[in-house]
Amino acid sequence: MWNYEKRLQYPVKIKNPDPKMAQVIISQFGGPDGELAASMRYLSQRYAMPYHEVCGVLTDIGTEELAHMEIVSAIVHQLTRNLSVEEIKKSGFDKYYVDHTLGLWPQSAGGEAFTSKFFQSKGDPITDLTEDLAAEQKARTTYDNILRLIDDPDIIDPIRFLRQRELVHFQRFGEALRTVQDHLDAKNFYAFNPAFDKAWQPSREGEHNSGNCGCKQNHMK
Amino acid sequence: MRYSKKELLDYINVVSFAVDDVKLYLDTHPTDEAAIEYFNNYQKARNQALKEYAAAFGPLTIDTAVIRSEFTWATQHWPWEWEG
């Protein structure tokens, strides 16, 4: 379960509304490499993950992504507060406004709705963690792209924080992938899927190594 | 109270971030003694500051809320608001 904490992980205090920038930054709320997709990806992947330390990484990063989603949402909210109809028309925010007024709705910068098609939960630890490594880099690139478009220090500051976290998460997922590989057959990491092939469970490692596991794959050599 | 409301919230953000970051590190280095000591120090500082903040200015977590005549958890300002 989760408990809410009534503060942002990193403070957001934007003096000047800018609906044009809000339309770009909203992609990190509900876009293909956004924080909502990141959180749902990691939290969904936990259930097929056979190793406790890696479940810890997925849980704690998946939870932090929810906090990042809230930071991005706060940025978009503050960039669109108190807008006049004139400002809405002039900035091109009218296409969003007509469907959502000044409410937050998860979409990409191009207006595409949030969907679980943005991420995968494959049920294979190596595959899932390799996706997670790519996801952190894609989010980092998106923040780099956003940083090239903005010059307001009130926006740059929290965006830089979020970008930096992508690098830390990438590092931790790399260590998690290494942990998974340490549990596997070093001669062939792909000999079996430890989340599916029941003969291979962490608690039965000894039996497996002795060749009595009943695995169909010929990975014992 | 030594801190203003803003100072104490800034302090909570700092020590909480230290906990957030070392927590991820400990997930993949669960027996690192220096990191465990760091975690214990910042976790203690965070819990203490959350209690002080709740007593003086209102709750940030439901577990530290001190509720008397009004349910301040809901009625006080929310973190995304520019005002407040």
mmCIF file of C-alpha atoms in Angstrom:
data_model
loop_
_atom_site.group_PDB
_atom_site.id
_atom_site.type_symbol
_atom_site.label_atom_id
_atom_site.label_comp_id
_atom_site.label_asym_id
_atom_site.label_seq_id
_atom_site.Cartn_x
_atom_site.Cartn_y
_atom_site.Cartn_z
ATOM 1 C CA MET A 1 0.000 0.000 0.000
ATOM 2 C CA TRP A 2 1.018 3.622 -0.150
ATOM 3 C CA ASN A 3 0.824 6.671 2.109
ATOM 4 C CA TYR A 4 0.685 10.196 0.736
ATOM 5 C CA GLU A 5 3.096 12.875 1.920
ATOM 6 C CA LYS A 6 1.837 16.457 1.632
ATOM 7 C CA ARG A 7 4.942 17.965 0.026
ATOM 8 C CA LEU A 8 6.685 17.769 -3.341
ATOM 9 C CA GLN A 9 9.904 15.745 -3.474
ATOM 10 C CA TYR A 10 11.472 18.892 -4.976
ATOM 11 C CA PRO A 11 9.762 22.306 -4.597
ATOM 12 C CA VAL A 12 8.008 23.989 -7.549
ATOM 13 C CA LYS A 13 7.419 27.752 -7.388
ATOM 14 C CA ILE A 14 6.876 29.302 -10.831
ATOM 15 C CA LYS A 15 6.159 33.040 -10.893
ATOM 16 C CA ASN A 16 5.254 33.481 -14.564
ATOM 17 C CA PRO A 17 2.605 31.311 -16.286
ATOM 18 C CA ASP A 18 3.634 30.031 -19.737
ATOM 19 C CA PRO A 19 0.957 27.848 -21.401
ATOM 20 C CA LYS A 20 3.172 27.181 -24.423
ATOM 21 C CA MET A 21 5.812 25.521 -22.229
ATOM 22 C CA ALA A 22 3.114 23.688 -20.261
ATOM 23 C CA GLN A 23 2.055 21.946 -23.488
ATOM 24 C CA VAL A 24 5.601 20.632 -23.952
ATOM 25 C CA ILE A 25 6.303 19.675 -20.334
ATOM 26 C CA ILE A 26 2.982 17.782 -19.992
ATOM 27 C CA SER A 27 4.653 15.021 -22.054
ATOM 28 C CA GLN A 28 6.610 14.043 -18.947
ATOM 29 C CA PHE A 29 3.262 13.528 -17.176
ATOM 30 C CA GLY A 30 1.396 11.354 -19.693
ATOM 31 C CA GLY A 31 3.690 10.956 -22.718
ATOM 32 C CA PRO A 32 5.556 7.858 -23.975
ATOM 33 C CA ASP A 33 8.631 8.440 -21.779
ATOM 34 C CA GLY A 34 6.795 10.248 -18.992
ATOM 35 C CA GLU A 35 6.687 9.679 -15.252
ATOM 36 C CA LEU A 36 3.258 7.985 -15.206
ATOM 37 C CA ALA A 37 4.432 5.339 -17.697
ATOM 38 C CA ALA A 38 7.663 4.942 -15.710
ATOM 39 C CA SER A 39 5.848 4.351 -12.436
ATOM 40 C CA MET A 40 3.316 1.916 -13.924
ATOM 41 C CA ARG A 41 6.114 0.043 -15.723
ATOM 42 C CA TYR A 42 8.221 -0.589 -12.611
ATOM 43 C CA LEU A 43 5.350 -1.245 -10.217
ATOM 44 C CA SER A 44 3.770 -3.706 -12.678
ATOM 45 C CA GLN A 45 7.027 -5.555 -13.298
ATOM 46 C CA ARG A 46 7.532 -6.389 -9.606
ATOM 47 C CA TYR A 47 5.231 -9.393 -9.442
ATOM 48 C CA ALA A 48 7.233 -11.571 -11.821
ATOM 49 C CA MET A 49 10.589 -10.582 -10.294
ATOM 50 C CA PRO A 50 12.033 -13.551 -8.349
ATOM 51 C CA TYR A 51 14.791 -11.629 -6.481
ATOM 52 C CA HIS A 52 14.001 -9.576 -3.371
ATOM 53 C CA GLU A 53 16.682 -6.901 -3.860
ATOM 54 C CA VAL A 54 15.391 -6.216 -7.362
ATOM 55 C CA CYS A 55 11.796 -6.016 -6.075
ATOM 56 C CA GLY A 56 13.148 -3.328 -3.732
ATOM 57 C CA VAL A 57 14.601 -1.355 -6.641
ATOM 58 C CA LEU A 58 11.361 -1.639 -8.664
ATOM 59 C CA THR A 59 9.195 -0.649 -5.679
ATOM 60 C CA ASP A 60 11.300 2.298 -4.545
ATOM 61 C CA ILE A 61 11.965 3.733 -8.022
ATOM 62 C CA GLY A 62 8.319 3.089 -9.057
ATOM 63 C CA THR A 63 7.253 5.023 -5.963
ATOM 64 C CA GLU A 64 9.688 7.871 -6.636
ATOM 65 C CA GLU A 65 8.275 8.147 -10.173
ATOM 66 C CA LEU A 66 4.863 8.888 -8.640
ATOM 67 C CA ALA A 67 6.499 11.772 -6.779
ATOM 68 C CA HIS A 68 8.048 12.926 -10.078
ATOM 69 C CA MET A 69 4.655 12.737 -11.780
ATOM 70 C CA GLU A 70 3.393 15.085 -9.069
ATOM 71 C CA ILE A 71 6.300 17.500 -9.645
ATOM 72 C CA VAL A 72 5.632 17.571 -13.416
ATOM 73 C CA SER A 73 1.907 18.040 -12.758
ATOM 74 C CA ALA A 74 2.626 20.920 -10.358
ATOM 75 C CA ILE A 75 4.825 22.567 -13.027
ATOM 76 C CA VAL A 76 2.054 22.265 -15.659
ATOM 77 C CA HIS A 77 -0.558 23.484 -13.168
ATOM 78 C CA GLN A 78 1.460 26.548 -12.179
ATOM 79 C CA LEU A 79 2.343 27.346 -15.804
ATOM 80 C CA THR A 80 -1.388 27.428 -16.688
ATOM 81 C CA ARG A 81 -2.860 29.195 -13.681
ATOM 82 C CA ASN A 82 -4.988 32.356 -14.067
ATOM 83 C CA LEU A 83 -4.942 32.333 -17.878
ATOM 84 C CA SER A 84 -7.127 34.716 -19.850
ATOM 85 C CA VAL A 85 -8.943 33.575 -22.998
ATOM 86 C CA GLU A 86 -6.611 35.898 -24.966
ATOM 87 C CA GLU A 87 -3.509 34.152 -23.570
ATOM 88 C CA ILE A 88 -5.050 30.732 -24.253
ATOM 89 C CA LYS A 89 -5.701 31.629 -27.902
ATOM 90 C CA LYS A 90 -2.359 33.317 -28.458
ATOM 91 C CA SER A 91 -0.251 30.482 -26.968
ATOM 92 C CA GLY A 92 -1.947 27.644 -28.857
ATOM 93 C CA PHE A 93 -3.212 26.215 -25.571
ATOM 94 C CA ASP A 94 -6.777 26.383 -26.994
ATOM 95 C CA LYS A 95 -6.651 22.816 -28.347
ATOM 96 C CA TYR A 96 -5.945 21.420 -24.863
ATOM 97 C CA TYR A 97 -8.261 23.897 -23.141
ATOM 98 C CA VAL A 98 -11.309 22.928 -25.173
ATOM 99 C CA ASP A 99 -11.228 19.352 -23.805
ATOM 100 C CA HIS A 100 -9.732 19.864 -20.331
ATOM 101 C CA THR A 101 -10.041 23.592 -19.443
ATOM 102 C CA LEU A 102 -7.157 24.056 -16.942
ATOM 103 C CA GLY A 103 -7.425 20.529 -15.534
ATOM 104 C CA LEU A 104 -4.535 18.037 -15.692
ATOM 105 C CA TRP A 105 -4.969 15.100 -18.082
ATOM 106 C CA PRO A 106 -2.157 12.680 -18.956
ATOM 107 C CA GLN A 107 -1.182 13.150 -22.581
ATOM 108 C CA SER A 108 1.941 13.592 -24.708
ATOM 109 C CA ALA A 109 3.075 16.967 -26.043
ATOM 110 C CA GLY A 110 1.522 15.970 -29.356
ATOM 111 C CA GLY A 111 -1.881 15.370 -27.726
ATOM 112 C CA GLU A 112 -1.743 11.569 -27.691
ATOM 113 C CA ALA A 113 -3.627 10.017 -24.743
ATOM 114 C CA PHE A 114 -1.725 8.118 -22.072
ATOM 115 C CA THR A 115 -1.818 4.368 -22.690
ATOM 116 C CA SER A 116 -0.183 1.269 -21.208
ATOM 117 C CA LYS A 117 1.142 0.641 -24.732
ATOM 118 C CA PHE A 118 3.894 3.086 -23.732
ATOM 119 C CA PHE A 119 5.563 0.396 -21.633
ATOM 120 C CA GLN A 120 6.057 -3.337 -21.328
ATOM 121 C CA SER A 121 5.868 -5.804 -18.467
ATOM 122 C CA LYS A 122 7.317 -8.901 -20.078
ATOM 123 C CA GLY A 123 7.615 -11.271 -17.137
ATOM 124 C CA ASP A 124 11.309 -11.935 -17.837
ATOM 125 C CA PRO A 125 13.790 -10.235 -15.450
ATOM 126 C CA ILE A 126 16.537 -9.556 -18.024
ATOM 127 C CA THR A 127 14.046 -8.235 -20.577
ATOM 128 C CA ASP A 128 12.204 -6.037 -18.065
ATOM 129 C CA LEU A 129 15.365 -4.514 -16.584
ATOM 130 C CA THR A 130 16.808 -3.848 -20.036
ATOM 131 C CA GLU A 131 13.578 -2.000 -20.876
ATOM 132 C CA ASP A 132 13.920 -0.053 -17.607
ATOM 133 C CA LEU A 133 17.474 1.027 -18.465
ATOM 134 C CA ALA A 134 16.257 2.288 -21.852
ATOM 135 C CA ALA A 135 13.271 4.022 -20.236
ATOM 136 C CA GLU A 136 15.517 6.038 -17.926
ATOM 137 C CA GLN A 137 17.650 7.170 -20.860
ATOM 138 C CA LYS A 138 14.578 8.084 -22.936
ATOM 139 C CA ALA A 139 13.247 10.179 -20.062
ATOM 140 C CA ARG A 140 16.677 11.807 -19.681
ATOM 141 C CA THR A 141 16.706 12.726 -23.379
ATOM 142 C CA THR A 142 13.203 14.186 -23.053
ATOM 143 C CA TYR A 143 14.330 16.370 -20.148
ATOM 144 C CA ASP A 144 17.385 17.433 -22.162
ATOM 145 C CA ASN A 145 15.053 18.402 -25.021
ATOM 146 C CA ILE A 146 12.824 20.357 -22.630
ATOM 147 C CA LEU A 147 15.842 22.158 -21.136
ATOM 148 C CA ARG A 148 16.807 23.444 -24.604
ATOM 149 C CA LEU A 149 13.366 25.031 -24.957
ATOM 150 C CA ILE A 150 13.153 26.916 -21.649
ATOM 151 C CA ASP A 151 14.969 29.893 -20.177
ATOM 152 C CA ASP A 152 12.906 30.551 -17.037
ATOM 153 C CA PRO A 153 15.071 29.540 -14.027
ATOM 154 C CA ASP A 154 11.896 28.744 -12.030
ATOM 155 C CA ILE A 155 11.169 25.917 -14.519
ATOM 156 C CA ILE A 156 14.763 24.893 -15.218
ATOM 157 C CA ASP A 157 15.497 24.170 -11.554
ATOM 158 C CA PRO A 158 12.957 21.346 -10.945
ATOM 159 C CA ILE A 159 13.449 19.959 -14.491
ATOM 160 C CA ARG A 160 17.189 19.623 -13.786
ATOM 161 C CA PHE A 161 16.397 17.765 -10.567
ATOM 162 C CA LEU A 162 14.166 15.329 -12.492
ATOM 163 C CA ARG A 163 16.796 14.833 -15.189
ATOM 164 C CA GLN A 164 19.432 14.028 -12.579
ATOM 165 C CA ARG A 165 17.205 11.373 -11.000
ATOM 166 C CA GLU A 166 16.981 9.549 -14.356
ATOM 167 C CA LEU A 167 20.756 9.072 -14.221
ATOM 168 C CA VAL A 168 20.657 7.707 -10.664
ATOM 169 C CA HIS A 169 17.810 5.328 -11.555
ATOM 170 C CA PHE A 170 19.753 4.142 -14.615
ATOM 171 C CA GLN A 171 22.685 3.341 -12.341
ATOM 172 C CA ARG A 172 20.503 1.392 -9.890
ATOM 173 C CA PHE A 173 18.782 -0.573 -12.691
ATOM 174 C CA GLY A 174 22.221 -1.479 -14.052
ATOM 175 C CA GLU A 175 23.128 -2.884 -10.630
ATOM 176 C CA ALA A 176 19.774 -4.694 -10.495
ATOM 177 C CA LEU A 177 20.446 -6.320 -13.881
ATOM 178 C CA ARG A 178 23.847 -7.415 -12.591
ATOM 179 C CA THR A 179 22.138 -8.926 -9.525
ATOM 180 C CA VAL A 180 19.815 -10.911 -11.788
ATOM 181 C CA GLN A 181 22.716 -12.159 -13.875
ATOM 182 C CA ASP A 182 24.577 -13.211 -10.716
ATOM 183 C CA HIS A 183 21.659 -15.558 -9.985
ATOM 184 C CA LEU A 184 21.800 -17.099 -13.464
ATOM 185 C CA ASP A 185 24.045 -19.453 -15.366
ATOM 186 C CA ALA A 186 27.073 -17.322 -16.276
ATOM 187 C CA LYS A 187 27.633 -19.375 -19.435
ATOM 188 C CA ASN A 188 24.153 -18.646 -20.790
ATOM 189 C CA PHE A 189 21.983 -15.970 -19.143
ATOM 190 C CA TYR A 190 19.158 -16.862 -21.521
ATOM 191 C CA ALA A 191 19.026 -20.600 -20.895
ATOM 192 C CA PHE A 192 15.749 -20.208 -18.994
ATOM 193 C CA ASN A 193 13.431 -17.518 -17.673
ATOM 194 C CA PRO A 194 13.805 -17.537 -13.856
ATOM 195 C CA ALA A 195 10.357 -15.932 -13.555
ATOM 196 C CA PHE A 196 8.678 -18.755 -15.475
ATOM 197 C CA ASP A 197 10.668 -21.964 -15.778
ATOM 198 C CA LYS A 198 9.677 -23.510 -12.469
ATOM 199 C CA ALA A 199 12.630 -25.849 -12.282
ATOM 200 C CA TRP A 200 14.774 -22.821 -11.633
ATOM 201 C CA GLN A 201 13.839 -21.055 -8.419
ATOM 202 C CA PRO A 202 16.343 -19.152 -6.250
ATOM 203 C CA SER A 203 15.712 -21.555 -3.346
ATOM 204 C CA ARG A 204 16.486 -24.574 -5.530
ATOM 205 C CA GLU A 205 19.782 -23.284 -6.863
ATOM 206 C CA GLY A 206 21.757 -26.221 -5.381
ATOM 207 C CA GLU A 207 19.490 -28.759 -6.958
ATOM 208 C CA HIS A 208 19.757 -26.979 -10.277
ATOM 209 C CA ASN A 209 23.527 -26.852 -10.211
ATOM 210 C CA SER A 210 23.672 -30.556 -9.461
ATOM 211 C CA GLY A 211 21.873 -31.210 -12.737
ATOM 212 C CA ASN A 212 18.785 -32.717 -11.046
ATOM 213 C CA CYS A 213 16.450 -29.819 -11.710
ATOM 214 C CA GLY A 214 14.578 -31.352 -14.593
ATOM 215 C CA CYS A 215 15.148 -28.333 -16.848
ATOM 216 C CA LYS A 216 14.750 -29.233 -20.475
ATOM 217 C CA GLN A 217 17.458 -26.778 -21.498
ATOM 218 C CA ASN A 218 20.941 -28.101 -21.777
ATOM 219 C CA HIS A 219 22.543 -25.336 -19.714
ATOM 220 C CA MET A 220 24.498 -27.331 -17.198
ATOM 221 C CA LYS A 221 27.709 -27.735 -19.181
ATOM 222 C CA MET B 1 10.598 26.638 17.498
ATOM 223 C CA ARG B 2 13.982 27.332 15.910
ATOM 224 C CA TYR B 3 12.796 27.213 12.316
ATOM 225 C CA SER B 4 10.231 29.176 10.330
ATOM 226 C CA LYS B 5 7.628 27.116 8.433
ATOM 227 C CA LYS B 6 9.551 27.479 5.168
ATOM 228 C CA GLU B 7 12.917 26.701 6.760
ATOM 229 C CA LEU B 8 11.587 23.565 8.406
ATOM 230 C CA LEU B 9 9.936 22.369 5.158
ATOM 231 C CA ASP B 10 13.207 22.993 3.274
ATOM 232 C CA TYR B 11 15.049 20.992 5.932
ATOM 233 C CA ILE B 12 12.512 18.142 5.645
ATOM 234 C CA ASN B 13 12.958 18.147 1.850
ATOM 235 C CA VAL B 14 16.736 17.905 2.222
ATOM 236 C CA VAL B 15 16.862 15.093 4.804
ATOM 237 C CA SER B 16 14.028 13.231 3.036
ATOM 238 C CA PHE B 17 15.943 13.357 -0.229
ATOM 239 C CA ALA B 18 18.987 11.917 1.515
ATOM 240 C CA VAL B 19 16.780 9.022 2.687
ATOM 241 C CA ASP B 20 15.250 8.594 -0.814
ATOM 242 C CA ASP B 21 18.652 8.426 -2.467
ATOM 243 C CA VAL B 22 20.469 6.173 0.002
ATOM 244 C CA LYS B 23 17.413 3.875 0.069
ATOM 245 C CA LEU B 24 17.911 3.132 -3.644
ATOM 246 C CA TYR B 25 21.636 2.619 -3.085
ATOM 247 C CA LEU B 26 20.956 0.210 -0.207
ATOM 248 C CA ASP B 27 18.536 -1.794 -2.367
ATOM 249 C CA THR B 28 21.512 -2.880 -4.457
ATOM 250 C CA HIS B 29 24.192 -2.666 -1.687
ATOM 251 C CA PRO B 30 22.258 -4.015 1.329
ATOM 252 C CA THR B 31 25.284 -4.619 3.588
ATOM 253 C CA ASP B 32 27.245 -1.383 2.999
ATOM 254 C CA GLU B 33 27.996 -0.270 6.573
ATOM 255 C CA ALA B 34 28.672 3.394 5.794
ATOM 256 C CA ALA B 35 25.425 3.649 3.801
ATOM 257 C CA ILE B 36 23.472 1.986 6.623
ATOM 258 C CA GLU B 37 24.861 4.513 9.121
ATOM 259 C CA TYR B 38 23.978 7.362 6.724
ATOM 260 C CA PHE B 39 20.456 5.950 6.308
ATOM 261 C CA ASN B 40 19.935 5.643 10.068
ATOM 262 C CA ASN B 41 21.087 9.221 10.727
ATOM 263 C CA TYR B 42 18.911 10.841 8.050
ATOM 264 C CA GLN B 43 15.885 8.656 8.748
ATOM 265 C CA LYS B 44 16.015 9.765 12.398
ATOM 266 C CA ALA B 45 16.408 13.438 11.439
ATOM 267 C CA ARG B 46 13.495 13.163 8.994
ATOM 268 C CA ASN B 47 11.128 11.503 11.464
ATOM 269 C CA GLN B 48 11.957 14.087 14.127
ATOM 270 C CA ALA B 49 11.460 17.014 11.738
ATOM 271 C CA LEU B 50 8.140 15.635 10.437
ATOM 272 C CA LYS B 51 6.867 15.482 14.041
ATOM 273 C CA GLU B 52 8.075 19.030 14.784
ATOM 274 C CA TYR B 53 6.480 20.341 11.600
ATOM 275 C CA ALA B 54 3.150 18.634 12.324
ATOM 276 C CA ALA B 55 3.043 20.034 15.872
ATOM 277 C CA ALA B 56 3.893 23.584 14.793
ATOM 278 C CA PHE B 57 2.392 24.027 11.309
ATOM 279 C CA GLY B 58 0.157 21.064 10.429
ATOM 280 C CA PRO B 59 0.630 17.537 9.123
ATOM 281 C CA LEU B 60 2.720 16.423 6.122
ATOM 282 C CA THR B 61 2.026 12.747 6.860
ATOM 283 C CA ILE B 62 -1.081 11.150 8.346
ATOM 284 C CA ASP B 63 1.021 9.340 10.954
ATOM 285 C CA THR B 64 2.401 12.562 12.433
ATOM 286 C CA ALA B 65 -0.905 14.503 12.261
ATOM 287 C CA VAL B 66 -1.978 16.198 15.487
ATOM 288 C CA ILE B 67 -5.722 16.724 15.021
ATOM 289 C CA ARG B 68 -7.711 18.772 17.524
ATOM 290 C CA SER B 69 -10.750 20.820 16.424
ATOM 291 C CA GLU B 70 -10.159 20.741 12.657
ATOM 292 C CA PHE B 71 -8.955 18.079 10.213
ATOM 293 C CA THR B 72 -5.989 20.149 9.032
ATOM 294 C CA TRP B 73 -4.702 17.249 6.893
ATOM 295 C CA ALA B 74 -7.414 18.179 4.383
ATOM 296 C CA THR B 75 -8.092 21.868 5.024
ATOM 297 C CA GLN B 76 -4.531 23.223 4.819
ATOM 298 C CA HIS B 77 -2.931 24.026 1.451
ATOM 299 C CA TRP B 78 -1.826 21.291 -0.965
ATOM 300 C CA PRO B 79 1.739 21.016 -2.270
ATOM 301 C CA TRP B 80 1.111 21.870 -5.939
ATOM 302 C CA GLU B 81 -0.530 25.216 -5.143
ATOM 303 C CA TRP B 82 1.490 28.277 -6.041
ATOM 304 C CA GLU B 83 -0.019 30.270 -3.195
ATOM 305 C CA GLY B 84 0.831 29.214 0.337
#
